[in-house]
Coordinates of C-alpha atoms in Angstrom, one line a residue:
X1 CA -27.4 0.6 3.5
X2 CA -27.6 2.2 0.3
X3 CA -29.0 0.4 -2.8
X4 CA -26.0 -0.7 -5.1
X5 CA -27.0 2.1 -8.0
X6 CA -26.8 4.6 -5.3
X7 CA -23.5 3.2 -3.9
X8 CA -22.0 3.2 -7.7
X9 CA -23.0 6.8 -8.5
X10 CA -21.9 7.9 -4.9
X11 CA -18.5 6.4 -5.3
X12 CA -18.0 8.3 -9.1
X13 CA -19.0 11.4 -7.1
X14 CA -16.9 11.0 -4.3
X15 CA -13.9 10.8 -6.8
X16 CA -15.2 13.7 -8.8
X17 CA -15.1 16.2 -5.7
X18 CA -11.6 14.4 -4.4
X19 CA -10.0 15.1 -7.8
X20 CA -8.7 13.6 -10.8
X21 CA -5.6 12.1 -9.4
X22 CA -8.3 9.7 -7.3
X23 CA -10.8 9.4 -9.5
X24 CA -8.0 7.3 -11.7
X25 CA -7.0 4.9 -8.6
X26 CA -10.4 4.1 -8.0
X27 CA -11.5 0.1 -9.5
X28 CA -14.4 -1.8 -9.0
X29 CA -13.6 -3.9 -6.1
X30 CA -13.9 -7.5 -7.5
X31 CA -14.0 -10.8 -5.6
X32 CA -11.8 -12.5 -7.0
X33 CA -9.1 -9.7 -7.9
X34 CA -8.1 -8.9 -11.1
X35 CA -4.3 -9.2 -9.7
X36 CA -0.8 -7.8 -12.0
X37 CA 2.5 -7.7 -11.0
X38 CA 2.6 -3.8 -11.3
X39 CA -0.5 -3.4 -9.6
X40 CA -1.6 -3.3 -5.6
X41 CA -5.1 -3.6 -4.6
X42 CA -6.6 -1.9 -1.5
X43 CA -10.8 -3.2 -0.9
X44 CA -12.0 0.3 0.5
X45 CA -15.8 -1.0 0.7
X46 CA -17.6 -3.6 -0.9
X47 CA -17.6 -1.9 -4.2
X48 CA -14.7 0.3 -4.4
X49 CA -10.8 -0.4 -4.3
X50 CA -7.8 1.5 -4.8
X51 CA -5.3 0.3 -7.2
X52 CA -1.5 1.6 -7.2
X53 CA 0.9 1.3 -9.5
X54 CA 4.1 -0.1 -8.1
X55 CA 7.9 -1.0 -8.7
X56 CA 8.4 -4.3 -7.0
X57 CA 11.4 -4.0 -4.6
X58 CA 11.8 -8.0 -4.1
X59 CA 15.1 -8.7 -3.7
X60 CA 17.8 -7.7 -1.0
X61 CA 19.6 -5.3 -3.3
X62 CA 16.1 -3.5 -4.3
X63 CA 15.4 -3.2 -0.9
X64 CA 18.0 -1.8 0.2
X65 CA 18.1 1.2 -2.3
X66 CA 14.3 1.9 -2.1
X67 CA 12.9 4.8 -2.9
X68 CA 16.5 6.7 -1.7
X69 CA 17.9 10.1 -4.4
X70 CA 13.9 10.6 -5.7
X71 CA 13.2 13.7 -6.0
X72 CA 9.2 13.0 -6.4
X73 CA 6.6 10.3 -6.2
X74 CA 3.4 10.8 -8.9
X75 CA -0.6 9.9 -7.3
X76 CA -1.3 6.4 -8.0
X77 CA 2.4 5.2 -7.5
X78 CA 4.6 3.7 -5.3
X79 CA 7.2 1.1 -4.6
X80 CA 6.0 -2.7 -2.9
X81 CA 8.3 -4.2 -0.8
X82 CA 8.2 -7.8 -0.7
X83 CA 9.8 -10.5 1.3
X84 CA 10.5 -14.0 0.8
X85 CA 8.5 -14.5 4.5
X86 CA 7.2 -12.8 7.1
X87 CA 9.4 -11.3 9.3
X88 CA 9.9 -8.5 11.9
X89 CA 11.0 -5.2 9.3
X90 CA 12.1 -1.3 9.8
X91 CA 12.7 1.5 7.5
X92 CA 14.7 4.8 7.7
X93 CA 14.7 7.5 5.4
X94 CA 18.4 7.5 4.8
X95 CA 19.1 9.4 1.3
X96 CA 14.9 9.4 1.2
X97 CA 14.8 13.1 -0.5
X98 CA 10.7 13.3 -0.2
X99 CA 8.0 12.4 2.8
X100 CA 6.9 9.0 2.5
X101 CA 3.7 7.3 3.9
X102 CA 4.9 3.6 4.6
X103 CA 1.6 0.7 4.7
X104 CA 2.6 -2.6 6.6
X105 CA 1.2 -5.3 5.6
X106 CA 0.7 -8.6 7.1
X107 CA 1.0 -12.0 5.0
X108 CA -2.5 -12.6 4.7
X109 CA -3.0 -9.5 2.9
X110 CA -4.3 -7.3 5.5
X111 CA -3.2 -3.7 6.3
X112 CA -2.0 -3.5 9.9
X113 CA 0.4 -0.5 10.3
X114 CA 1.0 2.7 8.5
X115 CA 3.4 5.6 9.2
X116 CA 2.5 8.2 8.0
X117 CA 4.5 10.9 6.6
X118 CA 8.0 9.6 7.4
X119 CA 10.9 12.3 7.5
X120 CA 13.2 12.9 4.8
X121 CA 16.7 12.1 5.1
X122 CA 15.8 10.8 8.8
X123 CA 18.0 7.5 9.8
X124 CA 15.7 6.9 13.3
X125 CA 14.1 3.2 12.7
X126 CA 10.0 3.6 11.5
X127 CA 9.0 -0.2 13.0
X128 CA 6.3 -2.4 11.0
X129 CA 4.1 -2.8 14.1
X130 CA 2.5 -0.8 16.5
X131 CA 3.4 -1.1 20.0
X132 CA 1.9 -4.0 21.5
X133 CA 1.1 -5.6 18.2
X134 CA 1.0 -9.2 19.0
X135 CA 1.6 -10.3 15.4
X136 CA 4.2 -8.2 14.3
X137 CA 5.6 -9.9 11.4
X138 CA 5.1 -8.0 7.6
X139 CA 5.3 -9.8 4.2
X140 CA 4.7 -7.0 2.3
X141 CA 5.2 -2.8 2.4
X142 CA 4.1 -0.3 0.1
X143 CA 5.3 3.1 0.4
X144 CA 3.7 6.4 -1.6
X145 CA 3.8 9.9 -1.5
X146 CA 3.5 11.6 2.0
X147 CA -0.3 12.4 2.8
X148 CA -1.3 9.7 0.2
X149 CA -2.6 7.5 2.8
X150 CA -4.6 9.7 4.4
X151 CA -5.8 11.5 1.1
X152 CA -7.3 7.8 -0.1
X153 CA -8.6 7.2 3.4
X154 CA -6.2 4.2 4.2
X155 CA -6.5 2.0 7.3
X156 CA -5.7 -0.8 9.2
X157 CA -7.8 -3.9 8.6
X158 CA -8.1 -3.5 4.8
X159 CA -7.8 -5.9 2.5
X160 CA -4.9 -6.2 -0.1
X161 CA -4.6 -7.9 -3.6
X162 CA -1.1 -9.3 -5.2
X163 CA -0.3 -12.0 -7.0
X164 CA 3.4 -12.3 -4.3
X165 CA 0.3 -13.4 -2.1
X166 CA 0.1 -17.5 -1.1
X167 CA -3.5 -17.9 -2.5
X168 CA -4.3 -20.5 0.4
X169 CA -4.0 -17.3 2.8
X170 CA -5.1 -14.5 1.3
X171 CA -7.9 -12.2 2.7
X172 CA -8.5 -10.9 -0.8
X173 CA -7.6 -13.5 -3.3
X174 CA -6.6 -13.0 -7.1
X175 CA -8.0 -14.5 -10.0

């Protein structure tokens, strides 16, 4: 393992050779999390998280319209979908003009499904859970730009900060 002073000046090179749109997402990953409304957090190691600016989509009526007639979707951005409990959920990509990366998240805050680059304008059902998932139920999903997720290295089992989080259950909990 790499002393800390090495990890830091690592991680500012890493985002200096990935580009500027990174370089911007890229936090010090804090224990607790320095949670906003507008703001997911994604722990990528011990010192590093991503942080994504987001539209809340938090009621039925927000849900349902989504990210549907955009015609883009800047780095750093996206819309959080969040539910009033866990539950079972699907998307489509009905009047969805752009590719969309779509991160399932569980209710402890923990990434555990992503589909990546979801079909504009297809209506075929994009499930929260993998096949076989034994916990399938998703309390929260963000949804950015096509590619984004694999750009910033995404992946299931990382942690998630937000304040829509119950604190009593949180893998990453917020200030």
């Amino acid at each position: 393992m790499l002393p800390n002073r090495f990890v830091g000046a690592l991680a500012v090179a890493t985002c200096f050779l990935q580009g500027p749109a990174l370089a911007q997402q890229v936090v010090p990953f804090t224990s607790p999390a320095q949670c906003q409304a507008g703001r997911l957090l994604i722990g990528l190691d011990e010192d590093r998280a991503l942080s994504f600016q987001v539209e809340l989509a938090d009621t039925p009526e927000r849900r349902a319209r989504g990210l549907m007639f955009r015609t883009n979707l800047p780095a750093g951005q996206g819309m959080l979908f969040v539910y009033e409990r866990p539950q079972p959920v699907s998307f489509w990509m009905r009047n969805t003009l752009i590719p969309l990366d779509m991160v399932f998240i569980d209710e402890s805050g923990v990434i555990r499904h992503i589909h990546r680059n979801a079909t504009p304008l297809d209506e075929t059902p994009i499930p929260g859970a993998a096949p076989g998932d034994p916990a399938p139920d998703r309390l929260m999903v963000l949804e950015v730009a096509g590619g984004e997720a694999a750009r910033l290295g995404l992946k299931i089992g990382q942690p998630v900060a937000h304040p829509a989080f119950s604190a009593q259950e949180e893998a990453w909990p917020c200030a």
